Amino acid sequence: MSSTPVHIEGAPASVPVADADGYSRHDWLPRGSAALMYRLGVASRTLAAIVGGYALSALVATVSAIYFPGTRAEAAIFGMLASFVIYTMAVLWVFAVRSAWRAWLGLLLPAIPLAIAVLFHLYLRSAP
Amino acid sequence: MKEGFRQSMNWVHTWSGLLVGWVLFMVFAAGTASYFKDEISFWMKPELHQAGVSLLPEVEVANNAIAALQQRAPASPRWFITLPTEREPGVRASWSGAPVAKGAAEPPLEPGVTRRGRFYSAALDPATGKPLAATRETRGGEFFYRLHFDLHYMPAVWARWIIGFCAMFMLVAIITGIVTHRRIFADFFTFRPKKGQRSWLDAHNATAVLALPYHLMITYTGLVTLMLMYMPWGPQVTYQGDQQAFTAEVFPASGPRDPKPSGIATPLTPMAPLIAQAQQRWGEGSITRITVNNPGDAVATITLSRRGGHDMSSAQPAMIFNGTSGKLLSEVDEDRGAAITTRSVLYGLHLGRFADPLLRGLFFVSGLAGCVMVATGLLLWAVKERNKYTKVVAKGGRVGWGSRLVDGLNVGAIAGLMIAMPAFFWANRLLPVGMAARGQAEIDLFFGVWAVAAIAGLAWPTRRMWIVQLGIAAFLFGAIPLLNAATTATHLGASIPAGMWAVAGFDLTCLGLGAALLLCAVWLGRRKPANRTQRAAPAHLSQEPAL
């Protein structure tokens, strides 16, 4: 919400320039590898936020449904209610950290034990 | 990803808000209208305005409706009877069509009955059970309610995923907006008019902060209403995919699963003792719906559902009776687990059906604030973006395509919708009453008008286009009381003394919206372009600022 222009790390300042035909464009379209890396980073984070965030919140919902105390209907509903909060937090995390790698790592670290918990439940159920 | 946490969140706020803002504006506008969908439907069926319907005892109304259904749909597997309220004077009878042989034609509809798929519905006079004066075919306020989450012209499932995606963006935009906002309290009292970008920012902040609890609540609860679809993974695992078992445990009020009809014809038990039992438990006037499964069959059941009126939760306790003996089979009580109760409270909050007129009005105003918040957010992006081109435009250059596209979409999505909504009401009164597929024609007109406005906006995203479109919208909204006066006898001079608040309130609200839109148009027309250099640009190259 601040009105001061924000300098983007790695990207040249965003200054529109007019070209010969009188049309103008932003000057931060690919100029060297730094800008390209920045754009790849944004794409990677967007993917992490939308897909990774959903996967993490779906895992939280599933683990709650399995292990939350109370009836299984209660547990399932609790997991769903919580999942959108987790999703929002995941998105914030992804865009708050310093690099896209960290963003993915931060999603993966909690996802692994959650996935193991789900697989463990599935294994117990399928075992005779 | 940016230099600081706040800057990063600012970036997320900007883009999550911008990319889906046009859809969100429609969702907010249609959702806000839906708070009064019964009143909108009533206004759109002027044939009902004259029906002086008095409140009769529940037993009498129920018996009349059941007699009407026995005559009209004896072979139907299920009847629903919704008892009249102050907001809906007719008794609504709906029923599933009797199974028909494949390829056989559906029976023709009698006047006053509407059909959607295999589902029939009619408004009956509570005193006689006869369909109320044949009303014009219209979707009424139901259209906005469905548009709000089902969109139109596409399968509802896709639409709900799209809306859910946008709602998630909205939730992120709200949270990042709060995080970004340093001076959340002070800015609420800050408005700097006629300062270009600062004014838009202030307007955005004020409407966002003013109704912040509402915005957060409505976005989260919106996701909750459809969460069984968005997040099905938990019950997928724990119920091993048995969707029906899950539904039955979460919503016991939906009753025992229907037994197959036995084929043995047995008359339905009298309603009076059943209703007396319900009244004894819940009090008089507290039954909202009567559901009859397998009417006229030996395995019939009758479910009486309690009005959710004074309870925020959307869960409706119900009593289920044997349909032939009248014996109480089971009671569905509201006392369930914390999470399920929480869900139904959140669901109920989103729909706002528990609210009395005052609270409903507050929700409506908050919804309007939401519309303004989304609209000013979109405009803010456009104004900021255009400011980057000041020097370029001064030299005779043009603004970039992104700026132009956003300007065009802003006109089309904001002003265009403000034209399409009243156009829907005008179509309701001006299309021939007896025309075929009239309900759909109103809807097609709504989208047709919107499409024209959007194309015009995209082609000429200029300040003049804003003034023209807002002016048209102001006229269409503001003249609705006149339209009503010209097409019915229940103009404001008649509806206010008669205490017909549904009709009078609709007229007055439209008048108010028209006045507000007119103010916007006049203000835009009088304001000088903020940047003089833009005027100096050669006419054929200059991009007139939209705002």
XYZ file of C-alpha atoms in Angstrom:
675
model
C 0.000 0.000 0.000
C 2.976 2.291 0.214
C 3.093 4.653 -2.695
C 6.858 4.691 -2.954
C 8.106 2.495 -5.764
C 9.565 -0.749 -4.581
C 12.903 -1.829 -5.871
C 12.821 -5.424 -6.957
C 15.818 -7.400 -5.945
C 17.616 -8.625 -9.008
C 15.399 -6.772 -11.429
C 16.209 -3.482 -13.091
C 14.066 -0.558 -11.965
C 10.716 -0.596 -13.660
C 10.764 2.468 -15.865
C 8.551 2.663 -18.910
C 10.259 3.937 -22.013
C 8.835 5.044 -25.300
C 10.140 3.299 -28.377
C 10.402 4.697 -31.858
C 6.749 4.130 -32.709
C 5.508 6.047 -29.712
C 4.536 2.829 -27.943
C 5.993 2.158 -24.590
C 6.778 -0.829 -22.483
C 8.284 -1.676 -19.171
C 12.008 -1.842 -19.126
C 12.226 -4.884 -16.892
C 11.561 -7.462 -19.566
C 14.472 -9.883 -19.834
C 17.759 -8.050 -19.673
C 20.350 -10.476 -18.605
C 20.152 -13.438 -16.320
C 19.232 -11.578 -13.119
C 15.863 -10.505 -14.471
C 15.222 -13.927 -15.923
C 15.987 -15.540 -12.578
C 13.619 -13.121 -10.908
C 10.813 -14.067 -13.261
C 11.462 -17.779 -12.859
C 11.433 -17.246 -9.113
C 8.020 -15.583 -9.277
C 6.673 -18.406 -11.441
C 8.079 -21.026 -9.075
C 6.629 -19.304 -6.025
C 3.248 -18.922 -7.695
C 3.214 -22.644 -8.374
C 4.335 -23.357 -4.810
C 1.614 -21.110 -3.405
C -1.275 -22.451 -5.464
C -0.407 -26.133 -5.908
C 1.959 -26.677 -2.980
C -0.264 -24.715 -0.619
C -3.274 -26.761 -1.635
C -1.387 -30.028 -1.220
C -0.196 -29.047 2.252
C -3.647 -27.959 3.392
C -5.191 -31.113 1.934
C -2.671 -33.142 3.946
C -3.545 -31.235 7.112
C -7.249 -31.857 6.438
C -6.612 -35.560 5.920
C -4.424 -36.012 8.977
C -7.019 -34.191 11.093
C -9.738 -36.427 9.713
C -7.737 -39.481 10.712
C -6.313 -38.506 14.089
C -8.486 -35.723 15.502
C -10.303 -36.949 18.625
C -14.068 -37.298 18.554
C -16.314 -38.859 15.955
C -14.899 -39.284 12.467
C -17.455 -36.812 11.095
C -16.247 -34.218 13.622
C -12.641 -34.904 12.754
C -13.245 -34.585 9.014
C -15.110 -31.291 9.385
C -12.456 -29.887 11.716
C -9.765 -30.722 9.156
C -11.666 -28.948 6.404
C -12.274 -25.847 8.513
C -8.594 -25.662 9.400
C -7.334 -26.339 5.892
C -8.193 -22.884 4.522
C -6.307 -21.221 7.348
C -3.298 -23.432 6.595
C -3.618 -22.642 2.889
C -3.557 -18.904 3.563
C -0.555 -19.223 5.865
C 1.257 -21.334 3.290
C 0.731 -18.707 0.597
C 2.037 -15.979 2.891
C 5.058 -18.089 3.745
C 5.850 -18.763 0.097
C 6.000 -15.075 -0.767
C 7.586 -13.905 2.459
C 10.782 -15.956 2.438
C 14.005 -14.973 0.740
C 14.112 -17.443 -2.109
C 11.858 -19.746 -4.074
C 13.908 -22.714 -2.837
C 13.177 -21.828 0.745
C 9.512 -21.443 -0.123
C 9.329 -24.994 -1.459
C 11.407 -26.314 1.423
C 9.092 -24.703 3.944
C 6.135 -26.494 2.398
C 7.928 -29.791 2.013
C 9.213 -30.052 5.591
C 5.776 -30.178 7.248
C 4.337 -32.125 4.307
C 6.662 -35.098 4.783
C 5.595 -36.109 8.318
C 1.961 -35.426 7.405
C 2.225 -37.666 4.359
C 3.895 -40.358 6.458
C 1.032 -40.141 8.969
C -1.506 -40.645 6.195
C 0.440 -43.519 4.640
C 0.822 -45.122 8.076
C -2.948 -45.025 8.519
C -3.517 -46.522 5.064
C -0.953 -49.221 5.817
C -2.589 -50.120 9.143
C -5.948 -50.345 7.453
C -4.779 -52.573 4.661
C -2.820 -54.843 7.017
C -4.734 -57.993 7.932
C 11.260 -11.932 -2.460
C 11.246 -8.163 -2.156
C 13.434 -6.163 0.150
C 11.252 -6.571 3.182
C 8.390 -8.569 4.546
C 5.942 -5.733 4.161
C 6.983 -5.067 0.581
C 6.589 -8.739 -0.280
C 3.133 -8.792 1.237
C 2.290 -5.601 -0.637
C 3.274 -7.330 -3.870
C 1.097 -10.349 -3.040
C -1.775 -8.069 -2.064
C -1.591 -6.181 -5.346
C -1.480 -9.199 -7.605
C -3.852 -11.503 -5.765
C -6.376 -8.682 -5.703
C -5.892 -7.553 -9.270
C -5.931 -10.890 -11.059
C -9.327 -11.985 -9.798
C -10.742 -8.588 -8.850
C -13.201 -8.455 -11.728
C -14.745 -11.784 -10.764
C -14.727 -10.785 -7.094
C -16.611 -7.588 -7.859
C -19.376 -9.611 -9.483
C -19.380 -12.131 -6.629
C -19.662 -9.337 -4.071
C -22.389 -7.510 -6.000
C -24.491 -10.608 -6.653
C -23.953 -11.857 -3.105
C -24.972 -8.516 -1.632
C -28.146 -8.564 -3.713
C -28.827 -12.120 -2.522
C -29.407 -10.930 1.049
C -32.701 -9.674 -0.294
C -33.380 -12.336 -2.852
C -36.895 -12.986 -1.554
C -37.726 -9.301 -1.773
C -36.204 -9.087 -5.271
C -38.240 -12.100 -6.391
C -41.370 -10.582 -4.893
C -40.753 -7.271 -6.663
C -40.187 -9.137 -9.917
C -43.582 -10.854 -9.638
C -45.910 -7.861 -9.513
C -48.892 -10.185 -9.915
C -48.373 -11.130 -6.256
C -48.310 -7.562 -4.997
C -52.075 -7.368 -4.788
C -52.606 -10.720 -3.084
C -53.530 -9.760 0.425
C -52.257 -12.878 2.157
C -53.051 -13.245 5.819
C -51.200 -15.573 8.145
C -53.312 -18.657 8.764
C -52.753 -21.403 11.348
C -49.993 -23.804 10.312
C -52.332 -26.809 10.287
C -54.734 -25.202 7.856
C -51.948 -24.103 5.520
C -50.334 -27.546 5.626
C -53.613 -29.336 4.929
C -54.411 -27.050 1.990
C -50.964 -27.558 0.509
C -51.077 -31.335 0.968
C -54.504 -31.495 -0.652
C -53.153 -29.490 -3.579
C -50.143 -31.798 -3.933
C -52.280 -34.923 -3.688
C -54.251 -33.606 -6.596
C -51.300 -32.345 -8.612
C -48.489 -34.810 -7.946
C -49.873 -38.013 -6.420
C -47.130 -40.182 -7.933
C -44.201 -37.967 -6.960
C -41.536 -39.553 -4.744
C -41.100 -36.406 -2.631
C -42.950 -33.242 -1.722
C -41.572 -30.128 -0.081
C -43.889 -27.586 1.477
C -42.353 -24.330 2.672
C -44.737 -22.450 4.919
C -45.327 -18.728 4.352
C -43.386 -16.028 6.184
C -43.519 -12.254 6.292
C -40.960 -12.271 3.497
C -42.723 -14.809 1.283
C -46.500 -14.625 1.564
C -47.300 -17.663 -0.578
C -46.827 -21.241 0.513
C -44.214 -22.810 -1.717
C -44.950 -26.348 -2.838
C -42.267 -28.230 -4.732
C -42.083 -31.813 -5.811
C -39.882 -34.179 -7.767
C -41.514 -35.348 -10.946
C -42.936 -38.842 -10.978
C -40.603 -41.230 -12.789
C -41.396 -41.181 -16.490
C -40.497 -43.783 -19.072
C -37.342 -42.978 -21.017
C -38.118 -40.846 -24.030
C -41.635 -40.051 -22.819
C -42.502 -36.378 -22.882
C -42.827 -34.463 -19.629
C -46.453 -33.584 -18.899
C -47.328 -29.992 -19.795
C -47.089 -27.421 -17.013
C -50.205 -25.884 -15.605
C -50.192 -22.119 -15.066
C -48.300 -20.985 -12.008
C -46.041 -24.051 -11.938
C -42.399 -23.820 -12.898
C -39.991 -26.608 -13.694
C -36.222 -26.930 -13.326
C -34.950 -30.267 -14.480
C -37.100 -32.881 -12.765
C -38.140 -30.495 -10.046
C -41.474 -28.665 -10.032
C -42.437 -25.712 -7.932
C -45.458 -23.488 -7.399
C -46.505 -20.682 -5.077
C -49.883 -21.550 -3.602
C -52.447 -19.404 -1.883
C -52.245 -20.567 1.749
C -56.009 -20.255 2.144
C -57.094 -22.258 -0.887
C -54.110 -24.283 -2.073
C -54.648 -22.909 -5.579
C -51.619 -21.529 -7.411
C -51.380 -17.821 -6.722
C -52.285 -15.562 -9.622
C -50.197 -16.913 -12.467
C -46.973 -14.954 -12.111
C -44.708 -13.975 -14.937
C -41.889 -16.396 -15.536
C -38.765 -15.042 -13.901
C -35.790 -16.327 -11.953
C -36.063 -13.299 -9.726
C -33.557 -12.856 -6.925
C -32.663 -16.519 -7.273
C -30.686 -15.530 -10.368
C -28.264 -13.361 -8.378
C -28.021 -15.998 -5.684
C -26.980 -18.626 -8.230
C -24.785 -16.218 -10.178
C -22.923 -15.582 -6.925
C -21.419 -19.086 -6.888
C -22.689 -20.974 -9.954
C -22.044 -18.267 -12.564
C -24.063 -18.984 -15.691
C -23.799 -20.702 -19.066
C -21.431 -23.312 -17.628
C -21.613 -26.439 -15.465
C -22.055 -25.512 -11.805
C -19.073 -27.660 -10.763
C -16.619 -25.670 -12.892
C -18.155 -22.431 -11.726
C -17.764 -23.409 -8.072
C -14.105 -24.264 -8.557
C -13.532 -20.927 -10.279
C -15.319 -19.063 -7.493
C -13.413 -21.034 -4.845
C -10.108 -20.202 -6.535
C -11.038 -16.512 -6.566
C -12.246 -16.645 -2.950
C -8.896 -18.091 -1.879
C -7.145 -15.191 -3.659
C -9.492 -12.859 -1.820
C -8.615 -14.389 1.538
C -4.914 -13.982 0.774
C -5.512 -10.417 -0.421
C -7.318 -9.523 2.809
C -4.645 -10.997 5.069
C -1.784 -9.444 3.114
C -3.721 -6.178 3.035
C -3.874 -6.170 6.829
C -0.196 -7.081 7.136
C 0.814 -4.341 4.721
C -1.284 -1.815 6.456
C 0.809 -0.052 9.025
C -1.637 2.522 10.201
C -4.806 0.491 10.069
C -6.646 2.546 12.665
C -5.401 5.993 11.726
C -6.063 5.473 8.031
C -9.664 4.720 8.735
C -10.082 8.374 9.641
C -8.046 9.609 6.735
C -9.601 10.765 3.545
C -7.828 13.121 1.255
C -10.227 13.945 -1.572
C -9.155 15.318 -4.926
C -5.620 14.019 -4.509
C -5.662 11.489 -7.309
C -3.949 8.295 -6.295
C -4.043 9.163 -2.570
C -7.809 9.558 -2.698
C -8.288 6.147 -4.261
C -5.991 4.633 -1.682
C -7.920 6.291 1.132
C -11.261 5.144 -0.273
C -9.893 1.617 -0.626
C -8.556 1.637 2.929
C -11.673 3.128 4.462
C -14.093 0.636 2.884
C -11.723 -2.236 3.628
C -11.110 -1.328 7.260
C -14.666 -0.194 7.960
C -16.085 -3.609 7.190
C -12.945 -5.678 7.784
C -14.539 -8.233 10.121
C -17.306 -8.667 7.578
C -14.891 -9.107 4.669
C -12.849 -11.697 6.535
C -15.954 -13.503 7.747
C -17.707 -13.537 4.416
C -14.672 -14.760 2.479
C -13.765 -17.541 4.884
C -17.358 -18.653 5.393
C -17.846 -18.561 1.642
C -15.096 -21.162 1.302
C -16.714 -23.099 4.151
C -20.064 -23.306 2.359
C -18.434 -25.346 -0.409
C -15.594 -26.951 1.534
C -16.988 -30.461 1.188
C -16.281 -30.034 -2.503
C -12.981 -28.143 -2.224
C -11.385 -30.309 0.489
C -12.873 -33.799 0.197
C -9.642 -35.593 1.114
C -10.251 -36.242 4.807
C -13.510 -38.179 4.445
C -12.149 -39.765 1.264
C -9.643 -41.532 3.470
C -11.582 -42.079 6.687
C -14.834 -43.122 5.045
C -13.016 -44.928 2.252
C -14.932 -42.941 -0.323
C -18.389 -43.670 1.114
C -19.794 -40.202 0.495
C -23.285 -41.171 1.621
C -22.173 -42.422 5.014
C -20.261 -39.189 5.557
C -23.211 -37.025 4.546
C -25.573 -38.975 6.786
C -23.260 -38.482 9.790
C -22.663 -34.789 9.219
C -26.233 -33.895 8.249
C -28.526 -36.210 10.175
C -31.300 -33.700 9.460
C -31.329 -34.952 5.907
C -33.132 -37.908 7.436
C -32.870 -41.617 7.032
C -32.121 -42.706 3.538
C -35.311 -43.152 1.606
C -36.661 -46.637 1.629
C -37.814 -47.899 -1.738
C -41.542 -47.341 -2.183
C -43.423 -50.503 -1.294
C -46.066 -50.040 -3.953
C -48.800 -50.512 -1.368
C -51.086 -47.494 -1.511
C -51.785 -46.180 1.989
C -53.366 -42.830 2.812
C -51.250 -40.185 4.488
C -51.724 -39.643 8.209
C -53.534 -36.409 9.210
C -51.158 -33.490 9.754
C -52.832 -31.912 12.788
C -51.398 -34.226 15.508
C -47.910 -34.062 13.988
C -47.921 -30.298 13.867
C -49.306 -30.164 17.397
C -46.317 -32.201 18.612
C -43.879 -29.913 16.853
C -45.591 -26.819 18.216
C -45.465 -28.245 21.688
C -41.720 -28.672 21.365
C -40.722 -25.600 19.388
C -43.637 -23.198 19.829
C -46.229 -22.008 17.390
C -45.180 -20.697 13.986
C -41.803 -22.383 14.174
C -42.168 -24.958 11.407
C -40.467 -23.862 8.232
C -40.745 -26.900 5.992
C -42.689 -30.114 5.663
C -41.046 -32.855 3.629
C -43.081 -35.877 2.624
C -41.188 -38.868 1.261
C -43.096 -41.469 -0.749
C -46.490 -39.826 -0.201
C -49.425 -42.220 -0.465
C -47.184 -45.248 -0.008
C -46.972 -47.554 2.996
C -43.365 -46.450 3.702
C -44.120 -42.723 3.672
C -42.293 -40.443 6.123
C -43.055 -36.862 7.067
C -40.292 -34.555 8.266
C -41.052 -31.287 10.008
C -38.107 -28.879 10.017
C -37.743 -26.078 12.468
C -37.220 -22.528 11.333
C -33.630 -21.460 11.875
C -34.853 -17.938 12.641
C -33.276 -17.040 15.932
C -30.274 -19.233 15.769
C -27.284 -18.356 13.621
C -26.571 -21.924 12.713
C -27.875 -23.217 9.421
C -28.558 -26.620 10.960
C -32.246 -27.209 11.240
C -33.464 -29.559 13.869
C -36.225 -31.726 12.553
C -38.803 -34.280 13.670
C -39.398 -37.315 11.500
C -42.748 -39.140 11.579
C -44.069 -42.313 10.066
C -46.246 -41.062 7.238
C -49.073 -43.534 7.695
C -49.265 -44.101 11.457
C -48.105 -40.641 12.525
C -45.657 -42.169 15.030
C -42.594 -40.078 15.882
C -39.632 -41.968 14.404
C -36.670 -39.880 15.382
C -35.725 -36.447 16.354
C -32.753 -34.776 14.893
C -31.340 -32.576 17.533
C -29.009 -29.667 17.078
C -26.597 -30.964 19.675
C -23.711 -32.350 17.699
C -19.961 -32.053 17.920
C -18.156 -28.738 18.164
C -16.664 -28.822 14.667
C -19.928 -29.715 12.956
C -21.752 -27.030 14.917
C -19.025 -24.537 14.046
C -19.385 -25.395 10.407
C -23.126 -24.890 10.434
C -22.767 -21.582 12.273
C -20.212 -20.414 9.707
C -22.471 -21.604 6.920
C -25.414 -19.832 8.511
C -23.368 -16.646 8.919
C -22.546 -16.608 5.239
C -26.184 -16.921 4.214
C -27.365 -14.468 6.844
C -30.830 -15.958 6.881
C -31.008 -15.745 10.670
C -30.717 -11.985 10.564
C -33.577 -9.660 11.368
C -34.146 -6.806 8.891
C -31.751 -4.456 10.664
C -28.840 -6.878 10.783
C -29.618 -7.961 7.244
C -29.428 -4.308 6.265
C -26.042 -4.052 7.974
C -24.826 -7.089 6.026
C -26.116 -5.449 2.859
C -24.231 -2.223 3.587
C -21.088 -4.218 4.414
C -21.501 -6.060 1.128
C -21.708 -2.731 -0.670
C -18.533 -1.662 1.147
C -16.975 -4.869 -0.192
C -17.974 -3.907 -3.729
C -16.431 -0.450 -3.269
C -13.300 -1.966 -1.735
C -12.772 -4.294 -4.697
C -13.610 -1.569 -7.218
C -11.308 1.037 -5.670
C -8.564 -1.572 -5.380
C -8.798 -2.245 -9.100
C -8.865 1.477 -9.903
C -5.916 2.084 -7.616
C -3.804 -0.326 -9.625
C -4.870 1.385 -12.829
C -4.077 4.869 -11.493
C -0.669 3.823 -10.125
C 0.204 2.072 -13.350
C -0.781 5.043 -15.465
C 1.265 7.397 -13.334
C 4.352 5.506 -14.453
C 3.626 6.643 -17.984
C 3.355 10.335 -17.223
C 6.594 11.206 -18.928
C 6.007 8.862 -21.822
C 2.572 10.294 -22.490
C 3.947 13.807 -22.210
C 6.327 12.979 -25.022
C 3.482 11.730 -27.148
C 3.808 8.054 -26.285
C 1.058 5.694 -25.214
C 0.428 3.766 -22.068
C 1.312 0.091 -22.047
C -1.075 -2.668 -22.997
C -1.408 -3.868 -19.406
C -2.607 -0.491 -18.268
C -5.015 -0.272 -21.171
C -6.367 -3.787 -20.581
C -6.949 -3.163 -16.882
C -8.665 0.146 -17.663
C -10.966 -1.613 -20.106
C -11.744 -4.505 -17.790
C -12.417 -2.064 -14.969
C -15.007 -0.202 -17.026
C -16.581 -3.422 -18.244
C -16.632 -5.261 -14.947
C -17.579 -2.392 -12.645
C -19.679 0.082 -14.641
C -20.895 -2.673 -16.967
C -22.299 -4.752 -14.129
C -23.926 -1.666 -12.658
C -25.773 -1.330 -15.971
C -26.584 -5.030 -16.365
C -28.157 -5.432 -12.910
C -30.871 -2.800 -13.339
C -31.286 -3.858 -16.983
C -32.354 -7.250 -15.599
C -35.120 -5.508 -13.629
C -36.171 -3.443 -16.641
C -36.368 -6.607 -18.738
C -38.563 -8.118 -16.041
C -41.120 -5.382 -16.512
C -40.809 -4.652 -20.221
C -40.641 -8.102 -21.855
C -44.092 -9.410 -22.868
C -45.586 -11.234 -19.884
C -46.621 -14.303 -21.837
C -43.455 -14.772 -23.881
C -41.902 -18.237 -24.096
C -38.790 -18.926 -21.995
C -39.210 -15.526 -20.437
C -37.061 -16.236 -17.396
C -34.092 -17.137 -19.567
C -34.747 -14.125 -21.810
C -34.313 -11.808 -18.813
C -31.024 -13.505 -18.008
C -29.833 -13.370 -21.617
C -30.612 -9.675 -21.634
C -28.605 -9.199 -18.440
C -25.548 -10.813 -20.022
C -26.171 -9.195 -23.409
C -26.208 -5.713 -21.908
C -23.151 -6.514 -19.821
C -21.282 -7.824 -22.869
C -22.019 -4.660 -24.859
C -20.835 -2.484 -21.956
C -17.694 -4.596 -21.520
C -16.808 -4.493 -25.222
C -17.347 -0.745 -25.321
C -15.197 -0.406 -22.206
C -12.380 -2.488 -23.648
C -12.518 -0.597 -26.948
C -12.577 2.890 -25.412
C -11.281 2.691 -21.845
C -11.536 6.426 -21.310
C -12.864 8.770 -18.681
C -15.715 9.665 -21.007
C -16.685 5.992 -21.202
C -16.827 5.860 -17.396
C -19.050 8.917 -17.304
C -21.366 7.535 -19.993
C -21.663 4.084 -18.432
C -22.074 5.314 -14.872
C -24.668 7.781 -16.163
C -26.626 4.990 -17.849
C -26.368 2.857 -14.713
C -27.542 5.787 -12.570
C -30.523 6.311 -14.824
C -31.478 2.621 -14.956
C -31.265 2.235 -11.180
C -32.707 5.618 -10.296
C -35.707 5.324 -12.598
C -36.787 1.957 -11.195
C -39.429 3.506 -8.907
C -40.862 5.180 -12.026
C -40.749 1.896 -13.926
C -42.559 0.215 -11.066
C -45.142 2.981 -10.960
C -45.717 2.694 -14.698
C -46.125 -1.090 -14.697
C -47.895 -1.813 -11.393
C -50.286 -0.185 -8.966
C -47.809 -0.596 -6.106
C -45.764 2.552 -6.657
C -44.083 4.211 -3.703
C -47.148 6.321 -3.002
C -49.145 3.137 -2.521
C -46.602 0.668 -1.149
C -45.379 2.849 1.735
C -48.838 3.619 3.194
C -49.797 -0.054 2.750
C -46.646 -1.135 4.579
C -45.438 -3.266 1.656
C -41.827 -2.918 2.692
C -40.514 -5.534 0.288
C -41.685 -3.463 -2.690
C -41.058 -0.033 -1.208
C -37.638 -1.055 0.076
C -36.622 -2.356 -3.336
C -37.702 0.883 -5.026
C -35.955 3.060 -2.463
C -32.737 1.008 -2.517
C -32.567 1.273 -6.305
C -33.204 5.006 -6.050
C -30.359 5.304 -3.558
C -27.969 3.290 -5.727
C -28.957 5.408 -8.727
C -28.221 8.599 -6.788
C -24.824 7.266 -5.670
C -23.894 6.284 -9.217
C -25.042 9.679 -10.496
C -22.778 11.380 -7.968
C -19.856 9.300 -9.228
C -20.625 10.225 -12.835
C -21.035 13.939 -12.061
C -17.877 13.970 -9.975
C -15.916 12.345 -12.805
C -17.339 14.829 -15.280
C -16.324 17.835 -13.225
C -12.899 16.725 -12.175
C -10.094 18.018 -14.310
C -7.502 15.508 -15.416
C -4.879 15.382 -12.724
C -2.087 15.741 -15.198
C -1.998 18.697 -17.508
C 0.714 17.310 -19.689
C -1.646 14.643 -20.895
C -3.756 17.321 -22.487
C -0.809 18.652 -24.371
C -0.246 15.343 -26.090
C -1.245 15.156 -29.746
C -4.862 14.148 -29.995
C -4.282 11.052 -32.089
C -1.753 9.642 -29.648
C -2.968 10.783 -26.291
C -4.540 8.259 -24.052
C -7.183 10.076 -22.158
C -6.895 9.080 -18.521
C -9.780 6.990 -17.420
C -9.905 8.431 -13.957
